[in-house]
Coordinates of C-alpha atoms in Angstrom, one line a residue:
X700 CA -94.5 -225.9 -60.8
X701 CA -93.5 -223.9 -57.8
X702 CA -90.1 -222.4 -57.1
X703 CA -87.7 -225.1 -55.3
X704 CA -87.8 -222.5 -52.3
X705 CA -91.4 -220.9 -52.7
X706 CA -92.2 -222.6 -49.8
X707 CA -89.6 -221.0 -47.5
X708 CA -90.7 -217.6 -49.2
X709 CA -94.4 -217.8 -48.8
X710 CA -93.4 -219.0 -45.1
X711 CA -91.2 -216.1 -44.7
X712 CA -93.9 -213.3 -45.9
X713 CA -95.9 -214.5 -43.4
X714 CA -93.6 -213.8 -40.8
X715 CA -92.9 -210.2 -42.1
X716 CA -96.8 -210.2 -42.5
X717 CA -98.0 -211.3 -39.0
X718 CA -94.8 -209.0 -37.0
X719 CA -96.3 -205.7 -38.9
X720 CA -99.8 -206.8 -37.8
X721 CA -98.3 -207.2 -34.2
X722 CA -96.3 -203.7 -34.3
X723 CA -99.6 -202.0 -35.7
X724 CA -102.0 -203.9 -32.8
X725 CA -98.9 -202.6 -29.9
X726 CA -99.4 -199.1 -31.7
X727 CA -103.4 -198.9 -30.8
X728 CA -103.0 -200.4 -27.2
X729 CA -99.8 -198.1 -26.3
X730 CA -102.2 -195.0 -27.9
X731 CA -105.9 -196.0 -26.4
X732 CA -105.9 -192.8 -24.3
X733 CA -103.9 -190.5 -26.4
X734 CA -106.4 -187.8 -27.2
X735 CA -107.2 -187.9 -30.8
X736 CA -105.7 -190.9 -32.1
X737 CA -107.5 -192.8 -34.9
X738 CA -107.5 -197.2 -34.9
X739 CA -104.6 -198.1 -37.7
X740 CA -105.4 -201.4 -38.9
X741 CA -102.5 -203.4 -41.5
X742 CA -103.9 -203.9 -45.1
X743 CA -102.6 -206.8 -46.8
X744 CA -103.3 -208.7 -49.9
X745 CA -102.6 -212.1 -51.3
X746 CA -99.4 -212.3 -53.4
X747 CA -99.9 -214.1 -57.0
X748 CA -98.1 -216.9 -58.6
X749 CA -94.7 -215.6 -60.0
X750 CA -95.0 -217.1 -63.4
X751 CA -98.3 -218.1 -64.4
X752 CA -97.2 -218.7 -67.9
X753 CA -94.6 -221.7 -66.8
X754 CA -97.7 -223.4 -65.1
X755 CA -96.8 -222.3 -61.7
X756 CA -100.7 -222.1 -60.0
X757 CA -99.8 -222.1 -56.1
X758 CA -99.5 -217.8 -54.9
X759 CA -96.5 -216.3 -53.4
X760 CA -97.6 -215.9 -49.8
X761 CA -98.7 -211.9 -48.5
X762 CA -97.8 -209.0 -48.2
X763 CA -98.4 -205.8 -46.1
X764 CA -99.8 -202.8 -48.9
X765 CA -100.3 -200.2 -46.3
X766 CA -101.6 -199.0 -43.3
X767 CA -104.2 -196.7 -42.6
X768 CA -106.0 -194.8 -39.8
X769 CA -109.6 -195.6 -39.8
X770 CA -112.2 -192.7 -39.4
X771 CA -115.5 -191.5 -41.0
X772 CA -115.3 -187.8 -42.5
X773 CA -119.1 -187.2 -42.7
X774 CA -119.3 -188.2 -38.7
X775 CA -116.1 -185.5 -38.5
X776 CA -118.1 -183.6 -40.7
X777 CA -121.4 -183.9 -38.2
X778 CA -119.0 -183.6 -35.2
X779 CA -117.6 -180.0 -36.1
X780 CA -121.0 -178.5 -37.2
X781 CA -122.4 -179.7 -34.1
X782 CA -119.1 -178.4 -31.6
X783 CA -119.6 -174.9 -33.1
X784 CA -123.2 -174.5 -32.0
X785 CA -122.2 -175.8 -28.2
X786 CA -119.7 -173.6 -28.0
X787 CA -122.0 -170.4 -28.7
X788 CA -124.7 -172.3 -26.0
X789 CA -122.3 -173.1 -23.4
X790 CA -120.4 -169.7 -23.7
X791 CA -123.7 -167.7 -23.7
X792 CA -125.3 -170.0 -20.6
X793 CA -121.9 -169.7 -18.3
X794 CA -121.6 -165.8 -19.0
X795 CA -125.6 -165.9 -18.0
X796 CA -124.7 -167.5 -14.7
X797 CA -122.2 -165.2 -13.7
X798 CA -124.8 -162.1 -14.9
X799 CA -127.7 -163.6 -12.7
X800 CA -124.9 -164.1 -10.1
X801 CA -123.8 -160.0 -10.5
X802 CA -127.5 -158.9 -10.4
X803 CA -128.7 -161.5 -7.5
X804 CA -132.7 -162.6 -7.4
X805 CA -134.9 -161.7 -4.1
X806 CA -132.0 -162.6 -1.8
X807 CA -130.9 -160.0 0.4
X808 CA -127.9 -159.3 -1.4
X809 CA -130.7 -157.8 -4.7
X810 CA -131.6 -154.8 -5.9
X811 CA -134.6 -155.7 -4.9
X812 CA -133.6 -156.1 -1.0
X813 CA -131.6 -152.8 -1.4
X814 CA -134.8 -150.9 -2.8
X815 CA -136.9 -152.2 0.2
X816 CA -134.7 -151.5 3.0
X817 CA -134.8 -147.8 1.1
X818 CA -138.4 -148.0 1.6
X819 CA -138.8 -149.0 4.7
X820 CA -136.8 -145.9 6.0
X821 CA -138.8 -143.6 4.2
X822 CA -141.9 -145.5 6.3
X823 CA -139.8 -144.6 9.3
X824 CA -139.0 -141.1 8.6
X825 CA -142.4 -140.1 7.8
X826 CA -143.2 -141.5 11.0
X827 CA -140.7 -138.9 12.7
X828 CA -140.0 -136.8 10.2
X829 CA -137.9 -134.2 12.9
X830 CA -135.6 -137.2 14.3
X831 CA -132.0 -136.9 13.0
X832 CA -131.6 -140.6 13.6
X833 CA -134.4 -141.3 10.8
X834 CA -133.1 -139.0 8.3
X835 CA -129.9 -140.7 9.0
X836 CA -131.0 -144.0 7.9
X837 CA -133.2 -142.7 5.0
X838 CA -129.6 -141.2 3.9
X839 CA -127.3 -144.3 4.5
X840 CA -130.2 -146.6 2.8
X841 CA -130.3 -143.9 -0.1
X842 CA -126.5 -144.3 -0.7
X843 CA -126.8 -148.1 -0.8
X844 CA -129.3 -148.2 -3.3
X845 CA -127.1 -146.2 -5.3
X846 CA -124.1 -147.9 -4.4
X847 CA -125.5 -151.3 -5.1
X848 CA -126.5 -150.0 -8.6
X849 CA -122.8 -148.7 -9.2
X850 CA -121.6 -151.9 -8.3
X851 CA -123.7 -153.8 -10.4
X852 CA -122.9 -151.8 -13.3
X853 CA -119.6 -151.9 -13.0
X854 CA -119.6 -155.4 -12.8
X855 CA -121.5 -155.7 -16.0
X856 CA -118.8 -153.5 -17.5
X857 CA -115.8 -155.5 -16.5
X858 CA -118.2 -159.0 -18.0
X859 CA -118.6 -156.8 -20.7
X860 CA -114.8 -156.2 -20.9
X861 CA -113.9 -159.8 -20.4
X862 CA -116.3 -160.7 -23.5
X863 CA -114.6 -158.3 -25.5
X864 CA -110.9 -159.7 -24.3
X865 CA -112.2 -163.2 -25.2
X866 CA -112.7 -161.9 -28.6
X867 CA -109.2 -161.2 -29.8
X868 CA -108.1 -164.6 -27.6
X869 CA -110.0 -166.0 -30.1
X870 CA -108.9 -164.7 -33.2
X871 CA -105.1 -165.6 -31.9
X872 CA -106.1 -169.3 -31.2
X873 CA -108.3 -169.6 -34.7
X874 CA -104.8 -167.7 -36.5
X875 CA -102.5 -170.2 -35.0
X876 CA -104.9 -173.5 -35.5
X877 CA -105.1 -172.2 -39.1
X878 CA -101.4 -172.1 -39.6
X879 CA -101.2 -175.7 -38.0
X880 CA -103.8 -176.7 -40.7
X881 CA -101.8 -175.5 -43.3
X882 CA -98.7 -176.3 -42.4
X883 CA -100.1 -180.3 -41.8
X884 CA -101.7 -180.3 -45.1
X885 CA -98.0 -180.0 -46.7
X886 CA -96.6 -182.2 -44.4
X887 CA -99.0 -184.6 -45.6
X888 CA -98.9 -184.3 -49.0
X889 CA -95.0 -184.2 -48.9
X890 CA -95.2 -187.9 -47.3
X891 CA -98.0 -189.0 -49.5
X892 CA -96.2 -188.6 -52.5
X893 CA -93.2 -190.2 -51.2
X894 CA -95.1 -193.2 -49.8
X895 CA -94.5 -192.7 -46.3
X896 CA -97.3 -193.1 -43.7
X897 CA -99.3 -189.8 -42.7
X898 CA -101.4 -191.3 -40.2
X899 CA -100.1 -189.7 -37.1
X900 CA -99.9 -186.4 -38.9
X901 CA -104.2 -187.0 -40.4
X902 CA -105.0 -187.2 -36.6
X903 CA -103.2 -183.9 -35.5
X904 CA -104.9 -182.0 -38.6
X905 CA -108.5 -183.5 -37.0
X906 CA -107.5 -182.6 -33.2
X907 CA -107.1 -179.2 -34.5
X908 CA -110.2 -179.1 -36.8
X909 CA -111.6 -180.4 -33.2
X910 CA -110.5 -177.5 -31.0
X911 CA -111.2 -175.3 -34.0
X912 CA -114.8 -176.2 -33.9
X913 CA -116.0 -174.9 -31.0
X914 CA -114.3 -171.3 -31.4
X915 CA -116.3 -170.9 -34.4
X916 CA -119.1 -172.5 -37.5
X917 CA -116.1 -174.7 -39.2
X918 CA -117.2 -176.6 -42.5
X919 CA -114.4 -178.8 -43.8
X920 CA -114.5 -180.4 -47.5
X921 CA -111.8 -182.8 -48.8
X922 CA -111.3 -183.3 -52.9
X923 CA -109.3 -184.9 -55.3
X924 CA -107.4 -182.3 -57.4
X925 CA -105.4 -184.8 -59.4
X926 CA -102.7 -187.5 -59.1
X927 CA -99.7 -187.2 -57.1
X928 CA -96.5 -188.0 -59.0
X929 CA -96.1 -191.9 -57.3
X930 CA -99.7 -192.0 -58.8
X931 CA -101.5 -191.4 -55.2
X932 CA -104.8 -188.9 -54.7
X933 CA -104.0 -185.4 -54.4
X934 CA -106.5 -184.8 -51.1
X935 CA -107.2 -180.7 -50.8
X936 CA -108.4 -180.1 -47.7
X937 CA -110.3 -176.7 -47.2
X938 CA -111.5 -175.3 -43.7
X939 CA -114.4 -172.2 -43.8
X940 CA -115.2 -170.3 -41.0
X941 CA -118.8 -168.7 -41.4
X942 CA -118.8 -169.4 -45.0
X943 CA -115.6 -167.9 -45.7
X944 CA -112.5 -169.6 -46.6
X945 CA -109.8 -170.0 -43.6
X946 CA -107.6 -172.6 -45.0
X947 CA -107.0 -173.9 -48.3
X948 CA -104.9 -176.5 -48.3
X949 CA -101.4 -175.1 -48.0
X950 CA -102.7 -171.8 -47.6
X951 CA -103.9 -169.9 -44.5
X952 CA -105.7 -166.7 -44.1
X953 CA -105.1 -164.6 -40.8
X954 CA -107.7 -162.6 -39.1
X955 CA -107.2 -159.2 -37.1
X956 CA -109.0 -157.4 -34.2
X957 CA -109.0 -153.8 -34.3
X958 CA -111.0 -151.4 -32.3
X959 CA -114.3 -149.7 -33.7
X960 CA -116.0 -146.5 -32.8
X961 CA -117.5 -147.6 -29.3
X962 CA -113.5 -149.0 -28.2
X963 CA -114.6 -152.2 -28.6
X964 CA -112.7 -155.2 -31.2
X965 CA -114.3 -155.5 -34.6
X966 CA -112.8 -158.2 -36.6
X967 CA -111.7 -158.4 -40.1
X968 CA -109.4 -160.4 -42.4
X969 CA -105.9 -159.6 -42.7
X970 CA -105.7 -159.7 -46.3
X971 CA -108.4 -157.4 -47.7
X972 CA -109.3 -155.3 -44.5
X973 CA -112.8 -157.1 -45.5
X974 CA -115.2 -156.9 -42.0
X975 CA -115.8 -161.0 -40.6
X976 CA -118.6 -161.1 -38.6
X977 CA -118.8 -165.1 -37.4
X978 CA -122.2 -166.8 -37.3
X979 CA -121.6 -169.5 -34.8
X980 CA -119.1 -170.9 -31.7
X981 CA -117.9 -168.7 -29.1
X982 CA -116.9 -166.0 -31.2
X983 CA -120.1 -165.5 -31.9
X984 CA -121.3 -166.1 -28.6
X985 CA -118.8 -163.6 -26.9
X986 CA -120.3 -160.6 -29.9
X987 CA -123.6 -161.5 -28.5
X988 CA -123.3 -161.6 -24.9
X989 CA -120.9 -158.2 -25.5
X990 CA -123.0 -156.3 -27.7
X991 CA -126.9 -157.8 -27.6
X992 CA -129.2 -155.2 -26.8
X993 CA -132.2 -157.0 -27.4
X994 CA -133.7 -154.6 -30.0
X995 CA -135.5 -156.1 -32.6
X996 CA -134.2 -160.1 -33.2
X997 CA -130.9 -158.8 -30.8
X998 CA -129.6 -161.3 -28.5
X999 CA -130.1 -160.4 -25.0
X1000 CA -126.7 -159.7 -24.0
X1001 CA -124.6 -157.8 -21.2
X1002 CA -125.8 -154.5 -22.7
X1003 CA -129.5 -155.3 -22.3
X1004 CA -129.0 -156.1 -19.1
X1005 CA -126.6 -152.8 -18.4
X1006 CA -129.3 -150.7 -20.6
X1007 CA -132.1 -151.8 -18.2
X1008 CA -130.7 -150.7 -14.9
X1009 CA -129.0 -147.4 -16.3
X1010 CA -132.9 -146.8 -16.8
X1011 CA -133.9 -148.1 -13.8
X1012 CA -131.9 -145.6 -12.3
X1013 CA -132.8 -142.9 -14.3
X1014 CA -136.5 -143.0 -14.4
X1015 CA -136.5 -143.4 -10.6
X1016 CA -134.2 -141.1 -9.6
X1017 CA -135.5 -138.0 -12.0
X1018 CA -139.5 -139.1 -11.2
X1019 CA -137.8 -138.9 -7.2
X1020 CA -136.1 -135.9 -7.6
X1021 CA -139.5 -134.2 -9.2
X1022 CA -141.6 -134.8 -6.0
X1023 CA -138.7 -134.3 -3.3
X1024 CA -137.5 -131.2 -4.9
X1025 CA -141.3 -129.6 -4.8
X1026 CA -140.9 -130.2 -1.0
X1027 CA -139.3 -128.5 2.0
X1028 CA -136.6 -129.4 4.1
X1029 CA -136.2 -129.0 7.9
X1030 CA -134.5 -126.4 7.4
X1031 CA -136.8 -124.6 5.1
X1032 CA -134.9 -125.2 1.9
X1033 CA -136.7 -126.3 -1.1
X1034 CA -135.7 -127.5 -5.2
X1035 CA -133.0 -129.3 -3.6
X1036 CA -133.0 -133.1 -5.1
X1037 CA -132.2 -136.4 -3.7
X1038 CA -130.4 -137.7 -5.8
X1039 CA -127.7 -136.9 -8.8
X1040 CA -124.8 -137.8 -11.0
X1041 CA -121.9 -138.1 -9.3
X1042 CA -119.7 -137.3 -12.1
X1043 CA -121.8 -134.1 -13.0
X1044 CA -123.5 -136.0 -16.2
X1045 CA -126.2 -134.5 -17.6
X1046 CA -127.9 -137.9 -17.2
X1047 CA -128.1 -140.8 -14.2
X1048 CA -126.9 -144.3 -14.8
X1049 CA -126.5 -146.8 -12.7
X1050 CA -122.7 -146.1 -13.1
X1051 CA -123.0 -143.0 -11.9
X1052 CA -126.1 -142.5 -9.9
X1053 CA -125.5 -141.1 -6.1
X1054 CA -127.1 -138.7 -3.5
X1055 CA -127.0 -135.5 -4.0
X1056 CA -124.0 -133.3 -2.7
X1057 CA -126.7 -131.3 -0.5
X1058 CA -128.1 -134.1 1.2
X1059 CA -124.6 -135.6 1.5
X1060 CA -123.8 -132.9 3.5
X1061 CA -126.9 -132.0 5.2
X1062 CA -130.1 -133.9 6.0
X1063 CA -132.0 -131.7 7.0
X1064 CA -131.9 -130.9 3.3
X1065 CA -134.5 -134.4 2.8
X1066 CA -137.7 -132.6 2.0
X1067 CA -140.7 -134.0 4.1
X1068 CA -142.8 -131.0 4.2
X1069 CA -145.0 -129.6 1.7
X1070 CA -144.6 -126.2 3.0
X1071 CA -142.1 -124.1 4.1
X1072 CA -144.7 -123.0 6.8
X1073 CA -146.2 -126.9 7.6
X1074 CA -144.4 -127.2 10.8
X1075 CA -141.7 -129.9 11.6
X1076 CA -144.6 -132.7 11.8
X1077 CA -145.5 -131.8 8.1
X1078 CA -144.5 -135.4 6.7
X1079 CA -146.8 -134.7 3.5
X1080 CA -143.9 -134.6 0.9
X1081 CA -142.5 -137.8 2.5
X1082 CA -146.2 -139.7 2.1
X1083 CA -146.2 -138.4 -1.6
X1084 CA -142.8 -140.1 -2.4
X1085 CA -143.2 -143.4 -0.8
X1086 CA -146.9 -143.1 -3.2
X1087 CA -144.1 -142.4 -5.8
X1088 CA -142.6 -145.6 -4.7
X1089 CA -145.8 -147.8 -5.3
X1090 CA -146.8 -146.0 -8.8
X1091 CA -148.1 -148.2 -10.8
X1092 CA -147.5 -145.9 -13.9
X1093 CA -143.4 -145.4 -13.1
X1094 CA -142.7 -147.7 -14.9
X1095 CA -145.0 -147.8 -18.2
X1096 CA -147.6 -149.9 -16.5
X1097 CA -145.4 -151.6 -13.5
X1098 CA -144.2 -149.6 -10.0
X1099 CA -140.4 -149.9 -9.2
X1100 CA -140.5 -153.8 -7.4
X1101 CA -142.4 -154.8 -10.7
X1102 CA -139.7 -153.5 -13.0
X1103 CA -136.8 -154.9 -10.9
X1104 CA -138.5 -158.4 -11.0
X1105 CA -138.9 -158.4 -14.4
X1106 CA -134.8 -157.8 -15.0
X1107 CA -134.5 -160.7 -13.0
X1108 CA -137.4 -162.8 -14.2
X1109 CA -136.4 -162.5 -17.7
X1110 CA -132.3 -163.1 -16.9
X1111 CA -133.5 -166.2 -15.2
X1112 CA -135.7 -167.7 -18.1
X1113 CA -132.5 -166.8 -19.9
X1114 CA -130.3 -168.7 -18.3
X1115 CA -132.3 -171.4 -17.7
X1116 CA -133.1 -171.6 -21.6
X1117 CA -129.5 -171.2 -22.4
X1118 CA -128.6 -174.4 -19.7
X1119 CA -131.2 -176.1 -21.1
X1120 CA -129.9 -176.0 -24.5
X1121 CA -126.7 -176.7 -23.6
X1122 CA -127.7 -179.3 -22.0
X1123 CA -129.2 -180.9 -24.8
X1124 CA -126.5 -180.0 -27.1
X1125 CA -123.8 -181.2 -25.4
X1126 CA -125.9 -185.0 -24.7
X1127 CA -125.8 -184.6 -28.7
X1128 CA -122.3 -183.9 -29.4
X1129 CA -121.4 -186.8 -27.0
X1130 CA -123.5 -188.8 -29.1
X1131 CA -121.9 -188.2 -32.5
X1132 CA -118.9 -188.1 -30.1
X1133 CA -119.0 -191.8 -29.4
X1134 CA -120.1 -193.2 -33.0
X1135 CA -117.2 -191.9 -34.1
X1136 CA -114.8 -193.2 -31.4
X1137 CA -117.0 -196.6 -32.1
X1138 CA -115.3 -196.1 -36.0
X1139 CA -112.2 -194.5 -34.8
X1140 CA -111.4 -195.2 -31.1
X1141 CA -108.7 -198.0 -29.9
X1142 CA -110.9 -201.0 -28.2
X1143 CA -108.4 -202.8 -25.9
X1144 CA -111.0 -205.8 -26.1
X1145 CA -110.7 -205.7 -30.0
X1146 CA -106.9 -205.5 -30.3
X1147 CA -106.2 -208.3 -27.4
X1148 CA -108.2 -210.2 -30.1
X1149 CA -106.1 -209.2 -33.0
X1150 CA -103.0 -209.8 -30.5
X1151 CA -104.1 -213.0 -30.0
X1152 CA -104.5 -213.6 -34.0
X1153 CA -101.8 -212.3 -35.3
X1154 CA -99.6 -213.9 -32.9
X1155 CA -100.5 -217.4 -34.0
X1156 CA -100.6 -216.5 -37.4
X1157 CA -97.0 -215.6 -36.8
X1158 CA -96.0 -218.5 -34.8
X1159 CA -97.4 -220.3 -37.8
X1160 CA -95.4 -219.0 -40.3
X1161 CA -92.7 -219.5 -37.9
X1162 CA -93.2 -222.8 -37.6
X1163 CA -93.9 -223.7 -41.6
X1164 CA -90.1 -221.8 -42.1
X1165 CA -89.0 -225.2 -39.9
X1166 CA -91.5 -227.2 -41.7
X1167 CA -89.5 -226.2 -45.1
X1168 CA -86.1 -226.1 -43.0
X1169 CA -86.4 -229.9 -42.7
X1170 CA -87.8 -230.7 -46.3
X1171 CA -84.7 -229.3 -48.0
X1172 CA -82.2 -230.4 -45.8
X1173 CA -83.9 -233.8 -46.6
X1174 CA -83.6 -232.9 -50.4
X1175 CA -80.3 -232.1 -49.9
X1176 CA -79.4 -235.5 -48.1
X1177 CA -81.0 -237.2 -50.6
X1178 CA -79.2 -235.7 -53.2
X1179 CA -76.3 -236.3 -51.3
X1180 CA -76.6 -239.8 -51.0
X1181 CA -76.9 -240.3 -54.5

């Protein structure tokens, strides 16, 4: 038969029971908007009869095993494969923007506004090739092409530069997440073998693995290495960046920037001075954008961009320079060119492109004539450059206009790929995003429920410990009596 007082101790595990079901369900609700926070629910189990063997068949009430933080590794899994890759597409489509922004499109603030105001004053001054006032204008709309294209390409270069400073900000945050990861994974294993909870610290180690994610291609596998001394799983968790391993459970590697042969940062691990070059997140994304050229299966990056406009400027300015400096200037000089490097290159960029220092300083230097003899209406020279200007051949098969819509046709079908497929990535993430919240995530619906449950079942038990109260002090009366 039962123990005189099994009653009052099945009663009274209830009550223990039903007040850690409570503390747990006040856990979730006070945590329902804390960032990275998994559901805990109570685990209980029925406790047996204490002595079978005397014919005692009645259990002894239950009891609270453990409790756990509920979450699905594979969706985690999904969820960090998945982060990485919007990362990369939403790094690469907001540098785009801000490209297409330095560049412009047909507005009047392009290079392709600048390059038709310089047009339209050669028009003018071939109309009056003598008048000071339209070599003037030919001369001010000459230095704003070339300032325009200086401006641009040093705006590409600072982009440039901010890719490359993202670069080693990157590195730092993946170093420090790393050590986090490491240092939680001891933490963890410390409490797991002495029976202590390690909920709160599991959900740190996964916000981290989060924000890890989308700085780089993280693949994260958990194993059992054996049997903890209080006869729990050993759990090794290992973190790979790019298929190389970052953390290993206790352990965490470090990588380093350091600069290569064109000043920009390289990166390589700490350890083995072994080159990392990472395949996915905005690491990747900020080597791209920084570096792309767009040869061969390049991405199409800052430097294609830059690359196209330095020879913008340099076909146009040395096919210019040909006709103008086979001309004659009002003046009667000839060989003098239009326009030159201003930092006495032996090539024109964008970066450095400029008028020449004659013309700076004289324009009656601008060659209109095609003699020295043609007299001061000779605008022949003039007529042959604004031809110049419409060449269909300048430009492989395309004139100047055509080239400079092309830079901006194919930045905008970039950009607009690249917002696209962020688009579409991040309506993806959010999806895997919300299953596992839907396994993970506190519902205030679901634990008003519980709160609702738990609370009778502990006014219950409550209730039976009076029940039993009032049998043995009857007993005991009885007994009394007697």
């Amino acid at each position: 038969m039962a123990s005189t007082f099994a009653g009052l101790s099945i009663s009274t595990r209830g009550l223990f029971t039903s007040a850690a079901a409570l503390a747990v369900t006040n856990n979730n609700i006070s945590n329902a908007n804390t960032v990275g926070y998994s559901r805990q629910v109570v685990n209980q189990q029925a406790v047996g009869p204490a002595a079978v063997y005397n014919g005692n068949y009645v259990g002894s009430g239950s009891e609270v095993t453990s409790v756990t933080n509920i979450h699905n590794f594979r969706l985690d899994q999904k969820y960090w494969r998945e982060t990485g890759q919007l990362g990369e597409l939403q790094t690469k489509s907001d540098m785009l923007s801000q490209v297409e922004a330095v560049i412009g499109d047909t507005d009047d603030d392009s290079l392709s506004a600048v390059m038709e105001d310089f047009y339209a004053s050669m028009e003018d001054f071939a109309s009056d090739p003598t008048s000071s006032a339209t070599r003037a204008a030919m001369k001010e709309a000459g230095v704003a092409v070339c300032e325009y294209l200086n401006t641009v390409s040093a705006q590409l270069s600072q982009l440039k530069e901010d890719s490359n400073s993202e670069v080693q900000t990157a590195v730092d945050q993946i170093n420090a997440y790393a050590t986090q990861i490491a240092e939680l994974n001891t933490k963890i294993r410390i409490a797991t073998a002495a029976g202590s909870s390690t909920n709160e610290l599991e959900d740190q180690r996964t916000l981290l693995i989060d924000q890890l994610s989308s700085l780089a291609d993280v693949e994260v596998t958990q194993t059992v290495v054996g049997k903890l001394p209080n006869g729990a799983d050993d759990v090794q968790i290992s973190v790979s960046i790019s298929g190389e391993t970052l953390v290993s459970n206790d352990q965490a590697k470090q990588l380093e920037c350091y600069e290569n042969e064109e000043g920009m940062y390289s990166i390589r691990w700490q350890d083995t001075g072994t080159d990392f070059e990472p395949e996915g997140g905005q690491l990747k994304a900020y080597f791209d954008l920084r570096d792309g050229d767009g040869t061969g299966s390049q991405y199409k990056g800052i430097t294609y961009y830059s690359n196209l406009l330095d020879q913008f400027a340099s076909t146009f300015a040395e096919a210019f320079n040909t006709v103008h400096s086979s001309g004659y200037g009002l003046d009667g000089s000839t060989g003098v060119d239009f326009f030159a490097a201003s930092d006495s290159a032996a090539s024109i960029t964008a970066a450095n492109i400029s008028l020449s220092a004659e013309v700076l300083a004289d324009t009656d230097k601008i060659a209109a004539s095609s003699s020295a003899d043609g007299g001061t209406d000779n605008n022949e020279n003039m007529n042959a450059l604004i031809e110049l200007c419409e060449e269909s051949k300048l430009f492989g098969n395309s004139t100047a206009g055509d080239f400079i819509n092309s830079i901006v046709s194919t930045l905008g079908t970039a950009s607009e790929h690249a917002q696209t497929m962020t688009s579409k990535q991040s309506s993806f993430v959010t999806n895997i995003d919300t299953r596992r919240q839907s396994v993970s995530g506190v519902s205030i619906n679901e634990e008003t429920a519980n709160l609702t449950k738990y609370e009778a079942a502990y006014n219950a038990s409550a209730q039976m410990i009076s029940v039993w109260q009032e049998i043995y002090q009857t007993t005991i009366n009885m007994v009394n009596t007697d």
